[in-house]
Every structure is written in structure tokens, then in C-alpha cells.
Coordinates of C-alpha atoms in Angstrom, one line a residue:
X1 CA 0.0 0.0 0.0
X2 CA 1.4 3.3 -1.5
X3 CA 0.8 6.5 0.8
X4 CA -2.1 7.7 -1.7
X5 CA -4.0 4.7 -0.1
X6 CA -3.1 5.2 3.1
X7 CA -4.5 8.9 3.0
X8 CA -7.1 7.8 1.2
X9 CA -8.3 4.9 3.2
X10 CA -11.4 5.3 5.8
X11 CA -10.5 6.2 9.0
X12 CA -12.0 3.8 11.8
X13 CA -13.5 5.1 14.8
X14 CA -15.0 3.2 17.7
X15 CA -18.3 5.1 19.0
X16 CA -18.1 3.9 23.3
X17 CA -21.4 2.4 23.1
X18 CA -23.6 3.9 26.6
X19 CA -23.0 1.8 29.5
X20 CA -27.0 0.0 30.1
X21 CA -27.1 0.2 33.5
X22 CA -27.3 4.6 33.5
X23 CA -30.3 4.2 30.9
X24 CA -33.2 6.2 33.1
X25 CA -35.7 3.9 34.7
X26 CA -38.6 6.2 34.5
X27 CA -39.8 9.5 32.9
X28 CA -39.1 12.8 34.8
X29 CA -42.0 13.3 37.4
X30 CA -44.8 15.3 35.9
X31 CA -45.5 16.5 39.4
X32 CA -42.2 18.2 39.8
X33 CA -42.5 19.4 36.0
X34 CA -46.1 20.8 36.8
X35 CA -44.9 22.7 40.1
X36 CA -42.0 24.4 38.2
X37 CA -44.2 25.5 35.2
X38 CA -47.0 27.0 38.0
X39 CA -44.1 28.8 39.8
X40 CA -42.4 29.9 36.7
X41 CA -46.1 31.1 35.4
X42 CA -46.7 32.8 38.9
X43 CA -42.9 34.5 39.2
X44 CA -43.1 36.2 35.5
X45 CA -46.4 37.8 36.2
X46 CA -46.2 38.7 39.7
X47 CA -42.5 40.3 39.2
X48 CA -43.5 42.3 36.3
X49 CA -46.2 43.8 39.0
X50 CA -43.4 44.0 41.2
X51 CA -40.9 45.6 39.6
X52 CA -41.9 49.5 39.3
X53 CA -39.4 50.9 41.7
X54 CA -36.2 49.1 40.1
X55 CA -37.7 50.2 36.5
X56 CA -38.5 54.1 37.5
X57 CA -34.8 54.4 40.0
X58 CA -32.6 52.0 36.5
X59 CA -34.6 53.7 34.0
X60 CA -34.2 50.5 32.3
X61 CA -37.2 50.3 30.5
X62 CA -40.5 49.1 31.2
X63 CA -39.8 45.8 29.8
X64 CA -35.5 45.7 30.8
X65 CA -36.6 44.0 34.1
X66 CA -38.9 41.1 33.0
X67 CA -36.4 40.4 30.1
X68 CA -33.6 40.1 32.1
X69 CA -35.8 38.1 35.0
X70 CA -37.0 36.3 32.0
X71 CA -33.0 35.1 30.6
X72 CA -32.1 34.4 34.3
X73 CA -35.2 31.8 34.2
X74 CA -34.6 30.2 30.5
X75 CA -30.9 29.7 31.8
X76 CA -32.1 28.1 34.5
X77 CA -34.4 26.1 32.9
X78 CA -31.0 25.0 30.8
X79 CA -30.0 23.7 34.2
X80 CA -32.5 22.0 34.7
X81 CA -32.7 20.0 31.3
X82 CA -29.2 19.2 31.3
X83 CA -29.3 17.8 35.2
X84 CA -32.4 15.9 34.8
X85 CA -30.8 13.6 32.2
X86 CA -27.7 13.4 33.7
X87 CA -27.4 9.9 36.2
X88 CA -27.4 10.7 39.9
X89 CA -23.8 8.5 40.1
X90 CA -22.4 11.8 38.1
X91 CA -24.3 14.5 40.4
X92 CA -23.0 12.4 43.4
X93 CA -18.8 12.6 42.1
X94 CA -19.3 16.2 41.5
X95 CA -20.2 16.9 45.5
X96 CA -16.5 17.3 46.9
X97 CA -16.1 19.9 44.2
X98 CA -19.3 21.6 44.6
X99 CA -18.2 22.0 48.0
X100 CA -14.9 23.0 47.5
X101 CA -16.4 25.5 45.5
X102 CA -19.4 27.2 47.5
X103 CA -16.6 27.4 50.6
X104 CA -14.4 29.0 48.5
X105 CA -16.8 31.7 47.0
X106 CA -18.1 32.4 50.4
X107 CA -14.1 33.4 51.9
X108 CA -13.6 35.5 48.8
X109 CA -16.9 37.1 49.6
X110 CA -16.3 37.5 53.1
X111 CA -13.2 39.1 52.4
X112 CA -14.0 41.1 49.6
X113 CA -17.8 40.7 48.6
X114 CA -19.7 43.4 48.1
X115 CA -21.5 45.0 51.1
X116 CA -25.3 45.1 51.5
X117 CA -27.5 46.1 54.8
X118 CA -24.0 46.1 56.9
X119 CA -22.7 43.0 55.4
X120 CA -20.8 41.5 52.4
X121 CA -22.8 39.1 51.2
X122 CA -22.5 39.2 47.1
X123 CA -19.5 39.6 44.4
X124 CA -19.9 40.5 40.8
X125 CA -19.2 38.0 38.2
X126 CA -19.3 39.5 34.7
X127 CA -23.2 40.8 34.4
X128 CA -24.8 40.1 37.5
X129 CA -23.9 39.5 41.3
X130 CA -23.2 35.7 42.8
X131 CA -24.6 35.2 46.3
X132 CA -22.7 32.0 48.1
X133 CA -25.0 31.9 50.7
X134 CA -27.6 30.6 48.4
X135 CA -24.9 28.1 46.8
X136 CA -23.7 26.8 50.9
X137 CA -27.3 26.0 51.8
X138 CA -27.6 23.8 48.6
X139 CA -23.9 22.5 49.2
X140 CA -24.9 21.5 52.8
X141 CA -27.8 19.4 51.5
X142 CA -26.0 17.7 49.2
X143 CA -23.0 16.6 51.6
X144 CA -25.5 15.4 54.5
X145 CA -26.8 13.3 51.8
X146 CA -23.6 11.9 51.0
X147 CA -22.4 11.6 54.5
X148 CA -25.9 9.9 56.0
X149 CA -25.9 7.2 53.1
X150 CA -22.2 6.3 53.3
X151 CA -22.3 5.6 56.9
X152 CA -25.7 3.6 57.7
X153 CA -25.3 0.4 59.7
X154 CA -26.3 -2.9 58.2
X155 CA -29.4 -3.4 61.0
X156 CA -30.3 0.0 60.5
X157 CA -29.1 3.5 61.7
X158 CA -26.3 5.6 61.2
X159 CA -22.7 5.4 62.4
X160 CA -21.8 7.9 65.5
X161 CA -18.8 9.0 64.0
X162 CA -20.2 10.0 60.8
X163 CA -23.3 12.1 62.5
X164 CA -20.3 14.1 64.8
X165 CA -18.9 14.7 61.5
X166 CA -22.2 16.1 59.5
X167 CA -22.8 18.1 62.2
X168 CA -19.3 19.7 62.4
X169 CA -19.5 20.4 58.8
X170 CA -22.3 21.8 59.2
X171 CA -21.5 24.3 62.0
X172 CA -18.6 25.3 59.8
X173 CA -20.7 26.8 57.1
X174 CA -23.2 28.2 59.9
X175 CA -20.2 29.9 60.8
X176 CA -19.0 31.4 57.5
X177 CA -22.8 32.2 57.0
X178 CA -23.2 34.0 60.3
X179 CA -21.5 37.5 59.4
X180 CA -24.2 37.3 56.6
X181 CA -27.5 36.9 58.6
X182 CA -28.6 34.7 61.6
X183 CA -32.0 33.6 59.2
X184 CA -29.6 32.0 56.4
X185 CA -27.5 30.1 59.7
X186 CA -31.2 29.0 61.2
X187 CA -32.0 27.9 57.9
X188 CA -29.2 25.6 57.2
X189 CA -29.2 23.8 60.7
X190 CA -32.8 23.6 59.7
X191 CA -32.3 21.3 56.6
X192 CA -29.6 19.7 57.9
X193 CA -31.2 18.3 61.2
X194 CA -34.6 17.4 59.3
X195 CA -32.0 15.4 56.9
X196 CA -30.2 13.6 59.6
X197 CA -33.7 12.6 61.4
X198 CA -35.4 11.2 58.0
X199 CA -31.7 9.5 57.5
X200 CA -32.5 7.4 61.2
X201 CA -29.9 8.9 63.5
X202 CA -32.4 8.2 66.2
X203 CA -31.7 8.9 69.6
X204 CA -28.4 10.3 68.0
X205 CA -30.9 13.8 67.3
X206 CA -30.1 14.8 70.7
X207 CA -26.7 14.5 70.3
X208 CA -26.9 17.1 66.9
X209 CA -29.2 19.2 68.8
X210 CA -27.1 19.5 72.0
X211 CA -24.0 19.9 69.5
X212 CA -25.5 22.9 67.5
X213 CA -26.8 24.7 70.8
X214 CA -23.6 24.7 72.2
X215 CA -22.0 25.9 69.2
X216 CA -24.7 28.2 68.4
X217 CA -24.5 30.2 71.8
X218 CA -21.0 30.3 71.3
X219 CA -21.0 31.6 67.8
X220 CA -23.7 33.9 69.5
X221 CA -21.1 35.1 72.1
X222 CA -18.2 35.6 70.2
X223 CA -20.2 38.2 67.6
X224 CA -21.4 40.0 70.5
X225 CA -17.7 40.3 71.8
X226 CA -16.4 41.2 68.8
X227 CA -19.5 44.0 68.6
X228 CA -20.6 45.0 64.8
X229 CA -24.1 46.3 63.5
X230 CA -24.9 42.8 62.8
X231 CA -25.7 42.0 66.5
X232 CA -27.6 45.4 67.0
X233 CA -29.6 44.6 63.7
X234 CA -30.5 41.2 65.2
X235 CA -31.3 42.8 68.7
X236 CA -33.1 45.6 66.9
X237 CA -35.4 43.4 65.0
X238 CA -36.0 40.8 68.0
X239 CA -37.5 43.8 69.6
X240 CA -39.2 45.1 67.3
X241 CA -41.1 41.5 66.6
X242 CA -42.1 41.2 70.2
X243 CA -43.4 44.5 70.2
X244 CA -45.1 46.1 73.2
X245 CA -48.5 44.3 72.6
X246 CA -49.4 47.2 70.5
X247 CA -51.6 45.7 67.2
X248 CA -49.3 46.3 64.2
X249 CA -52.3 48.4 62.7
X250 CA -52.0 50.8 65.5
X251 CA -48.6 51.0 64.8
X252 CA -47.3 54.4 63.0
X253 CA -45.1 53.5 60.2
X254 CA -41.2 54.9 60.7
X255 CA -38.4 54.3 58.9
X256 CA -37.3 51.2 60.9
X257 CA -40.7 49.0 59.8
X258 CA -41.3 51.1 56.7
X259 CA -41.0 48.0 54.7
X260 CA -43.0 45.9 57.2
X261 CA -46.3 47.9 57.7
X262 CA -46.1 48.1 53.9
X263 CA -45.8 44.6 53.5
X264 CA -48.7 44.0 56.4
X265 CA -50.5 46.8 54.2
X266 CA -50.5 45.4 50.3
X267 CA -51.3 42.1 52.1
X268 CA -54.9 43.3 53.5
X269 CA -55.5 45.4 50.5
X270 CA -55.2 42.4 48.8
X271 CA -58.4 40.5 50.9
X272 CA -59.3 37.5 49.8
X273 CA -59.6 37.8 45.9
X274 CA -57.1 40.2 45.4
X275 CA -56.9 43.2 43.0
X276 CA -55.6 41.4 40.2
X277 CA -52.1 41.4 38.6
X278 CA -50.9 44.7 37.4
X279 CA -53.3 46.7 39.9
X280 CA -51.3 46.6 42.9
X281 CA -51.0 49.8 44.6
X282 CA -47.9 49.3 47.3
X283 CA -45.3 47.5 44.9
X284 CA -44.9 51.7 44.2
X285 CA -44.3 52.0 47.6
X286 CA -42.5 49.1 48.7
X287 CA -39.2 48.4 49.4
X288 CA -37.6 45.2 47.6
X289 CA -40.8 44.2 46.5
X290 CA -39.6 42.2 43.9
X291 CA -37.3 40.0 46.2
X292 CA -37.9 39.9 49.7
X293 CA -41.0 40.8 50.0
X294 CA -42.8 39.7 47.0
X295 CA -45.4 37.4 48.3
X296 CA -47.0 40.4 49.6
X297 CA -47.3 41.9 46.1
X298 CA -48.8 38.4 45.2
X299 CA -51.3 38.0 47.9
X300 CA -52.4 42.1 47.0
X301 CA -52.7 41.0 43.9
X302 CA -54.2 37.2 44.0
X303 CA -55.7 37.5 47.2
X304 CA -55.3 34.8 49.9
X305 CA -56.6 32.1 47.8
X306 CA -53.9 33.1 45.4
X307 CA -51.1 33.3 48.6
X308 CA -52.4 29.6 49.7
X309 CA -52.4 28.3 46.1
X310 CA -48.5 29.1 46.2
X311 CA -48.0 28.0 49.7
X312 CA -49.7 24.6 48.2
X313 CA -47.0 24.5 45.4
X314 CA -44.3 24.5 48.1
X315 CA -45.9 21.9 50.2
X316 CA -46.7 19.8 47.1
X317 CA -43.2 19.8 46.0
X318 CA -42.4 18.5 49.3
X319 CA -44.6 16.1 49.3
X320 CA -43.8 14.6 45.9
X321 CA -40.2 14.5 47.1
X322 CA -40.8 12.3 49.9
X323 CA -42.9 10.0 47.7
X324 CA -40.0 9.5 45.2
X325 CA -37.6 9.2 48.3
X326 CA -39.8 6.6 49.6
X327 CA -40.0 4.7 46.8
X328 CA -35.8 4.3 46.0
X329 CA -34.6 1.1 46.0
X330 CA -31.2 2.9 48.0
X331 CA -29.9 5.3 50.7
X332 CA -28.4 8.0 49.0
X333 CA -30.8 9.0 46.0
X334 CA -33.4 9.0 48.2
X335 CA -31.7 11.3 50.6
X336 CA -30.8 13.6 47.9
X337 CA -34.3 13.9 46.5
X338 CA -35.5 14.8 49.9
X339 CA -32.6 17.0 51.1
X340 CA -33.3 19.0 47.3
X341 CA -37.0 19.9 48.5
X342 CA -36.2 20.5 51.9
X343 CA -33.6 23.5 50.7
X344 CA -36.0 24.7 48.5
X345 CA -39.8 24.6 50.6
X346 CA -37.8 25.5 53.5
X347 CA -36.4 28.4 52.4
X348 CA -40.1 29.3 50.8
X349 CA -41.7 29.2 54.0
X350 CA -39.0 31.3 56.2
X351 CA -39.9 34.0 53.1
X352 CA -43.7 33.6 53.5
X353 CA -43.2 33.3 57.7
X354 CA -41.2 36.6 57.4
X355 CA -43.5 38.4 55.2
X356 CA -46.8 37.6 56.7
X357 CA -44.9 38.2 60.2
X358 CA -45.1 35.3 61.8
X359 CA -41.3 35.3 62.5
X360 CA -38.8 38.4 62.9
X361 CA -37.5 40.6 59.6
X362 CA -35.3 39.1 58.1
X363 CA -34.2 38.9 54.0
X364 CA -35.1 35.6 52.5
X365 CA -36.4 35.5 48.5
X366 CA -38.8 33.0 47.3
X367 CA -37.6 30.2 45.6
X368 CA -37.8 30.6 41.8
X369 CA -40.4 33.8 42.3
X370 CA -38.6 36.4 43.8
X371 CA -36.1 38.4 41.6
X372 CA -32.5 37.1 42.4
X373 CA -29.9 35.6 39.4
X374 CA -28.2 33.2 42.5
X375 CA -31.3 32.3 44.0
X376 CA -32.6 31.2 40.5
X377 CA -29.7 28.9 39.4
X378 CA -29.8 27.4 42.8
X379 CA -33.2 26.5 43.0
X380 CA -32.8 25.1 39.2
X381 CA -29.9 23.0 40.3
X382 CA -32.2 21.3 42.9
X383 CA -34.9 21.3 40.5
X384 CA -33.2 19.3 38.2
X385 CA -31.0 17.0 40.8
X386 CA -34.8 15.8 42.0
X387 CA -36.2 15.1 38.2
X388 CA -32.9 12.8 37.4
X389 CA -33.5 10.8 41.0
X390 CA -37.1 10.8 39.2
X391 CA -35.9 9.6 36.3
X392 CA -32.7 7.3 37.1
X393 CA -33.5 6.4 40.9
X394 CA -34.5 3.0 40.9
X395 CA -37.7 1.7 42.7
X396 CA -38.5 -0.5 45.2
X397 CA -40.0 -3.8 44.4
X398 CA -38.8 -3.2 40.5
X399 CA -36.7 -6.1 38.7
X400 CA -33.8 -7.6 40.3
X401 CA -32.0 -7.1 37.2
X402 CA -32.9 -3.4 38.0
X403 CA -31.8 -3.1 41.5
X404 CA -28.3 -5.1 40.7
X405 CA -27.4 -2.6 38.2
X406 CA -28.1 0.1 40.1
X407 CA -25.9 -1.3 42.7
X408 CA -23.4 -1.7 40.6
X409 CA -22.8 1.4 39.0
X410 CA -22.7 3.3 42.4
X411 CA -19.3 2.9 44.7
X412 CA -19.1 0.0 47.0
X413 CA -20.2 2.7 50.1
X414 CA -23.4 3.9 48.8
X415 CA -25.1 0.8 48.0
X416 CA -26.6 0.6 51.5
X417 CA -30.7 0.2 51.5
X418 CA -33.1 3.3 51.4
X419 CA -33.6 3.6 55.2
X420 CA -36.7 5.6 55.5
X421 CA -40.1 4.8 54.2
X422 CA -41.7 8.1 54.6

């Protein structure tokens, strides 16, 4: 063979044929699809209500907020599509690194973030502002998952060691989140404790809760020695939220519960079938409607059947979760599922608790709804880590042939039994 042939001869590739064994076992669950369409639906109208103030201070335009909302949302939903048909054995490798990374972004903003309200809690990243508080939440989720599936003992339960471990991890982000806000530190033990109970620590829950107390009054202790507005902001607003048995509509309105009473305000001017989108009459008025305080602007606008129909979509979501968790064949898909739902209902109802007042001010968007490009990709990475446990997850009582391959393409650790039947 001369070298014309040998340039001229076909080149032979070998395609890597898809290993069986990652093909999905299910579609992705319509629930969860039907919940992010209703919450995508809800967040596009409600914001574009929502948004006057940002358009009349940016003089952006009348559409340059909802277009922009509207990118942040179609990249998400990118997310989303690309995680739902990617295997849960992929999602789980890329934990350590996820970690590495939320840590990392929270020092550098610590350091030299951005500083909002008396803290720095965001840095810029080419056209819009990261917020790793939102990404350390998510981050914590995932790793108790890891943690609580790796370590569960053959007649049930879960190693000592490994829960002393979760919980120290834990406390280390409540510490890097603590110069941020005391709600985001609450919120994370939050979801972390609910994880370890559904994971059957046990008896082992007073151990956790004994652990973060301790550690909490001490974190609690060393900000007030150090002094800083954050500690007056929190002392300020605990105050403020016991009150001195004065009804709030007696109150007057100052400037340190403007944003409150205006909250309390669109909410009752709303009633209970609302004004309808594009009437409301305090998203003029109020402060950070669009973010942290836009489920007022949606019960004004929808009323409190429209407020309880979102509220539903939270609890729904939570409640689908735990069905799919229920039904995995093992430990750490199920965990994950249920540890993605808990971040993201959990954070919904500290927003709705906050806004309607049944807790103390604090700043807490609503997953998905409220105006925010971090909150958005984070809530479409739990989104889509649930639909591709949906999808890939396999079931209880399905084939053998199913639950051996499933087995086998996870690492010899995490091939313990789901532990919960919820």
C-alpha cells in the first residue's frame, strides 16, 4: 500500500457504546415538571407587577426587568434540562467539588464581597452578582446526603462518628454564614437536622441538637464580643417583633418597619380575591418588592386564595419529594431527592413566615419567584437533581436485574438500603 492509499483509506472510529445500566428507569416526574411551570407562570407575572421601583430608579425600561428576570429563568431552565438527564452517580462525584467551591466563593466574599445592609454578602461576576450563601445552603444538602448514606449500619441506623462529623460540617458553614444573617444560619441547621432525622440517626438527634446549641450560643457570644451592627440589627429586629403588645395596625409607620407595615398593608388590600395582577397599589411603595418581600405583592394582587395556592406548590413539591424518596430502592438518592426539597420549601416558607410576620424581619427570597440571578440557578440545580433521582432512581420492588445494576454502577459505600419509608 502506497501512501495515496493510506491517505485515502477510511478512517476507523470506535463510538463507546452507553453503559445500560445509567439508561433512566422512569420518565421525569410530571408533578415536579407541573410545580416548576405554575411557579415559573406565577414568578413572571407577579415580578413584572413587582418591579416599578427598580424600573423608575434603573430607567431601564419598562420591559428591561422582566427580560432580564425572564434570561435568568430560560438559563435556569437549561439547568435543569441538562441535570435531569444526567445519572445521579455523576451528580453524586461532582459533591466534593461543589463544596470546595461554595466554601471558597463564600471566603472570597467575606473578604471582599460586596457589602449590602451592613454586610458582604455578594460579588460581581461579569453581568450580575453571585450570592454563596444561596450556593452553601444547597452545598450543605447535598453533603449530608452523601455523608448519612455512606455511613448507615447494616441493622439500621447511622454510624456515631459519621453524625459528629455532618454536624461539624455543618456548623462550619453556619459559621462562614453567620456575618451574613442569623436567618440563612437557622436555615441551614434547619435542613440539615430534618436530613439527619429522616436519614434514622435516632436517639443520636439529641446529640446534633445538644452539639449545634452549644455551638450556636458560642457563635452567638463571640459576635457579641467582637460587637458590629450585625448583632444590633438582630437585637433591633427581636425587639421590634415582640413589640409592646401594640396591634401592628396601630402601629405608626417609621423608617425602621417602613418596609414591614407596607408589606402587612398590600397584604390586607389584597383580601381575599385580590386586586388582580398589574393593579397593585404598594409594589410603588414598597421596598424590595420584587425580592424579599414579594409574596405580599402576590397576595395584594391574587388574594389569599392566590397566597395559599403558592404556599400549596411548596408543600406539594415537598410532598412529591418524599414519595419519590420513599420509593428508592437505595440510601443516597433518596436522601438527595429529599434533602433537594427541603432547601428549596424551606427556604419558601421562612420568606412567606417573614412576610406575613409570623417570624422576625429578616431577607429571604422566594424560591424561583422572587427576583435574584443566585437564587434562581440554585433552586434550578435542585430542581433538576430531583427530576434525574425521578428519572434514574431505581424503585423498590422493581426487577432484580434493575436493583443489581443500580448497585453496581454506584461505589461500593453507597449501595446501602433506602432507610426511610416516609
Amino acid at each position: 500500500m502506497n501512501s495515496s492509499d493510506i491517505l485515502s483509506a477510511p478512517i476507523e472510529t470506535t463510538k463507546k457504546e452507553p453503559d445500560p445500566r445509567l439508561a433512566p428507569v422512569a420518565k421525569g416526574d410530571k408533578h415536579i415538571w407541573g410545580i416548576y411551570i405554575c411557579l415559573v407562570i406565577i414568578s413572571v407575572v407577579e415580578l413584572y407587577s413587582a418591579s416599578s421601583r427598580e424600573v423608575a430608579a434603573a430607567g431601564m425600561g419598562v420591559y428591561g426587568t422582566i427580560i432580564r428576570h425572564g434570561a435568568m429563568l430560560l438559563a435556569g431552565l437549561g439547568i435543569i434540562y441538562g441535570l435531569q438527564r444526567t445519572h445521579y452517580r455523576t451528580i453524586l462525584r461532582s459533591i466534593p467539588l461543589f463544596a470546595f467551591l461554595s466554601v471558597g466563593m463564600m471566603l472570597y466574599t467575606l473578604a471582599f464581597g460586596e457589602e449590602i445592609n451592613g454586610a458582604r454578602r455578594s460579588f460581581s461576576l461579569v453581568f450580575f452578582s453571585l450570592q454563596p450563601a444561596e450556593f452553601l445552603k444547597l452545598t450543605a444538602a447535598m453533603v449530608v446526603a452523601l455523608i448519612m448514606s455512606r455511613y448507615q449500619l447494616k441493622n439500621g441506623g447511622v454510624k456515631t462518628s459519621a453524625v459528629i462529623v455532618t454536624a461539624t460540617i455543618i456548623l462550619i458553614f453556619g459559621a462562614l454564614l453567620l456575618p451574613q444573617g442569623l436567618s440563612n444560619t437557622v436555615l441551614l441547621m434547619g435542613i440539615s437536622f430534618s436530613m439527619m432525622l429522616i436519614s434514622g440517626i435516632g436517639k443520636k438527634i439529641f446529640m446534633v441538637l445538644g452539639i449545634y446549641g452549644i455551638c450556636f450560643l458560642i457563635f452567638l457570644a463571640v459576635a457579641s464580643f467582637l460587637g458590629g451592627s450585625r448583632i444590633d440589627t438582630w437585637v433591633e429586629r427581636l425587639s421590634n417583633f415582640g413589640g409592646d403588645g401594640t396591634p401592628k395596625y396601630e402601629q405608626p409607620i417609621t423608617s425602621d418597619n417602613r418596609q414591614e407595615m407596607l408589606g402587612y398593608i398590600a397584604q390586607a388590600h389584597g383580601g381575599l380575591t385580590g386586586v388582580m395582577p398589574g393593579n397593585s397599589r404598594e409594589t410603588a411603595r414598597l421596598p424590595l418588592a420584587f425580592t424579599d418581600y414579594i409574596y405580599s405583592i402576590i397576595v395584594e394582587e391574587l388574594g389569599l386564595w392566590g397566597g395559599l395556592i403558592v404556599l400549596t406548590l411548596y408543600l406539594w413539591l415537598l410532598g412529591r419529594a418524599s414519595r419519590i424518596a420513599s420509593r428508592c430502592s437505595r440510601a443516597f438518592p433518596a436522601l438527595l431527592v429529599i434533602g433537594m426539597a427541603l432547601f428549596i420549601v424551606y427556604q419558601a416558607l421562612f420568606h412567606i413566615s417573614i412576610v406575613t410576620g409570623a417570624i422576625p424581619v429578616s431577607g429571604q427570597p422566594l424560591p424561583l419567584i422572587s427576583k435574584g440571578g443566585s437564587s434562581i440557578f440554585v433552586t434550578s440545580i435542585a430542581f433538576g437533581i430531583m427530576l434525574s433521582v425521578s428519572r434514574f432512581a431505581v424503585r423498590t420492588g422493581s426487577k432484580r436485574r434493575d436493583i443489581k445494576n443500580e448497585i453496581d454502577v454506584l461505589p461500593e459505600e453507597l449501595q446501602a438500603e433506602n432507610p426511610s419509608q416516609l
